[in-house]
Amino acid sequence: MLLLGTQQVNAQGHLEIGGCDAVELARQFGTPLYVVDEAAVRENCRAYRAAFDACYPRNRIYYASKAFLTCAMAGLIAQEGLFLDVASLGELYVARHAGFPPDRIALHGNNKSWQELDAAFEHRIGHIIVDNFLELEMLGVLARNRKETMEVLVRATPGVDPQTHHLIRTGQADTKFGFNIADGSAMEAVRRVLTTPGLRFRGIHCHIGSQLLDADTHREAALVMVELMQKIHAETGALVEELNIGGGLGVRYLPEHQPPDFRAFAGAVARPLRKALDDAGLPYPILSQEPGRSLVGEAGVTLYTVGAIKTVPITEPPGTRTYVAVDGGLSDNPRPQMYQAVYSCVLANRANQPADRIYTIAGKHCETDILIRDTMLPEMHTGDVLAVQTTGAYNQAMASNYNRFLRPAVVFVMNGRADLVVSRETLDDLVRHEILPDRLRPLQSA
Ligand code: LLP
């Protein structure tokens, strides 16, 4: 059984998270329910930073808010002294709505709109990570019209290809993101930043992929970035003040997933980076990173209530399969469908019983929304509370209203206290933005 963060099994044999009984949480707030182990998130923020501070002199950790952003999360990240990566007007809005300090925010996006770029100036955010030449032109126009300066990082694609699902790889040459280094585009982008009035060249950025279970590609990418820094210095005289190597460190979805811990990861990236900088005779830039999943993934759990249980005959291998249907699925966790993502789970109300049976956990959408195929659990009954682990990143953030399901509530738990930070959607929310023109009203009977 995979127990994460502050999780433990209490005297009643129930799963406990942040000192709160998961069965009690399900009763109090209903299911499906996203539960965030606040102490685990805080510990991850501190440990990630400490790991890099131990082996590199100047670090900045930008939490990648796309992984999971609520006002409470923005508040927590600010309290922990981290910076914030936003990738849309909406993420910027939520961060600012929560009072996140604008100078600690950086804006991403491969097709930023005028509105997004304008908002970046308006809120006086720290800097923008530029993705393409159109954006550079737009930024030049805005800086001129507003008579203001914007700090800029140039996003480069280092051409390294990590081992992960093809939909979450971004560092390879064939990608929609950033400026290619090998064909000279990245260098050209730096030149344009340097020669565009109102733009200030601050540094370079790369992000190679997500859910990476070793440090190899991060190290490779960092070394390619040092070569780019050398070239920039040699050809323009400009120094990189901030080198951002993106996010991407993986988490445990299954017990056999073993990502390096933060210290091992930091050592494996920072030491070769320092050596490369020393060899190149370059001053150490601020080393920035944008972890999302590794800060929140394992700190999140989704609680479901078990409904129908059905055993069906199967031929491969000959026998039966038992489907346990829960009260959520695709709409609160699209990752199994999108990325063939795997998960583990715990029977929250009998966590102390031996997991000696095989079940397949199904959602309740009009799709084959299997959350977990063939997992070991104690004997299951209707009404049980099932906790799916490691749902803190890219679950609530990617939830939908498919089949007109209501998006679940979110609670933060810590030291036996549970705070509702997002309330469950209501049926009224489903029609809040709907307009029914007279000509489309259902026909009245004659
Ligand atoms: N920085 C940039 C520029 C990114 O594109 C991403 C993730 C991150 C940082 C954070 O990466 P992380 O540390 O979380 O791996 N929806 C997918 C993941 C997409 C990742 C997109 N970019 C999933 O559910 O697996």
mmCIF file of C-alpha atoms in Angstrom, residues 45-63 80-84 104 127 202 222 241-246 262-263 265-267 269-271 273-274 277 284-291:
data_model
loop_
_atom_site.group_PDB
_atom_site.id
_atom_site.type_symbol
_atom_site.label_atom_id
_atom_site.label_comp_id
_atom_site.label_asym_id
_atom_site.label_seq_id
_atom_site.Cartn_x
_atom_site.Cartn_y
_atom_site.Cartn_z
ATOM 1 C CA CYS A 45 8.458 23.441 -1.225
ATOM 2 C CA ARG A 46 11.039 23.677 1.561
ATOM 3 C CA ALA A 47 12.865 20.479 0.684
ATOM 4 C CA TYR A 48 13.090 21.328 -3.040
ATOM 5 C CA ARG A 49 14.538 24.722 -2.264
ATOM 6 C CA ALA A 50 16.892 23.459 0.435
ATOM 7 C CA ALA A 51 18.168 20.733 -1.867
ATOM 8 C CA PHE A 52 19.256 23.276 -4.485
ATOM 9 C CA ASP A 53 20.487 25.807 -1.923
ATOM 10 C CA ALA A 54 22.824 23.077 -0.672
ATOM 11 C CA CYS A 55 24.598 22.747 -4.014
ATOM 12 C CA TYR A 56 24.067 25.958 -5.989
ATOM 13 C CA PRO A 57 24.485 29.526 -4.730
ATOM 14 C CA ARG A 58 21.469 31.353 -6.220
ATOM 15 C CA ASN A 59 18.153 29.608 -6.761
ATOM 16 C CA ARG A 60 14.595 30.515 -7.578
ATOM 17 C CA ILE A 61 11.730 28.059 -7.483
ATOM 18 C CA TYR A 62 8.697 29.072 -9.532
ATOM 19 C CA TYR A 63 5.748 26.822 -8.723
ATOM 20 C CA GLU A 80 6.592 29.589 1.352
ATOM 21 C CA GLY A 81 8.564 32.301 -0.440
ATOM 22 C CA LEU A 82 8.382 30.664 -3.849
ATOM 23 C CA PHE A 83 7.842 32.393 -7.177
ATOM 24 C CA LEU A 84 4.984 31.542 -9.545
ATOM 25 C CA ARG A 104 7.359 37.137 -8.197
ATOM 26 C CA HIS A 127 9.153 38.865 -16.388
ATOM 27 C CA ARG A 202 17.236 38.689 -18.518
ATOM 28 C CA ALA A 222 21.360 22.346 -18.616
ATOM 29 C CA GLU A 241 21.282 36.645 -15.294
ATOM 30 C CA GLU A 242 18.694 33.906 -14.951
ATOM 31 C CA LEU A 243 18.832 30.391 -16.362
ATOM 32 C CA ASN A 244 15.509 28.565 -16.033
ATOM 33 C CA ILE A 245 15.574 24.814 -16.615
ATOM 34 C CA GLY A 246 11.825 24.286 -16.257
ATOM 35 C CA PHE A 262 15.117 16.335 -4.263
ATOM 36 C CA ARG A 263 18.681 16.194 -2.932
ATOM 37 C CA PHE A 265 18.093 15.438 -8.209
ATOM 38 C CA ALA A 266 19.684 18.753 -7.183
ATOM 39 C CA GLY A 267 23.141 17.228 -6.983
ATOM 40 C CA VAL A 269 21.814 18.737 -12.053
ATOM 41 C CA ALA A 270 23.647 21.489 -10.154
ATOM 42 C CA ARG A 271 27.116 19.939 -9.932
ATOM 43 C CA LEU A 273 26.028 22.761 -14.302
ATOM 44 C CA ARG A 274 28.535 24.517 -12.044
ATOM 45 C CA LEU A 277 29.866 27.281 -16.086
ATOM 46 C CA TYR A 284 26.772 31.756 -12.120
ATOM 47 C CA PRO A 285 23.329 32.916 -13.193
ATOM 48 C CA ILE A 286 20.305 32.570 -10.914
ATOM 49 C CA LEU A 287 19.226 28.960 -11.425
ATOM 50 C CA SER A 288 15.460 28.871 -11.787
ATOM 51 C CA GLN A 289 13.102 25.956 -11.962
ATOM 52 C CA GLU A 290 9.397 25.461 -12.436
ATOM 53 C CA PRO A 291 8.315 22.321 -10.603
#
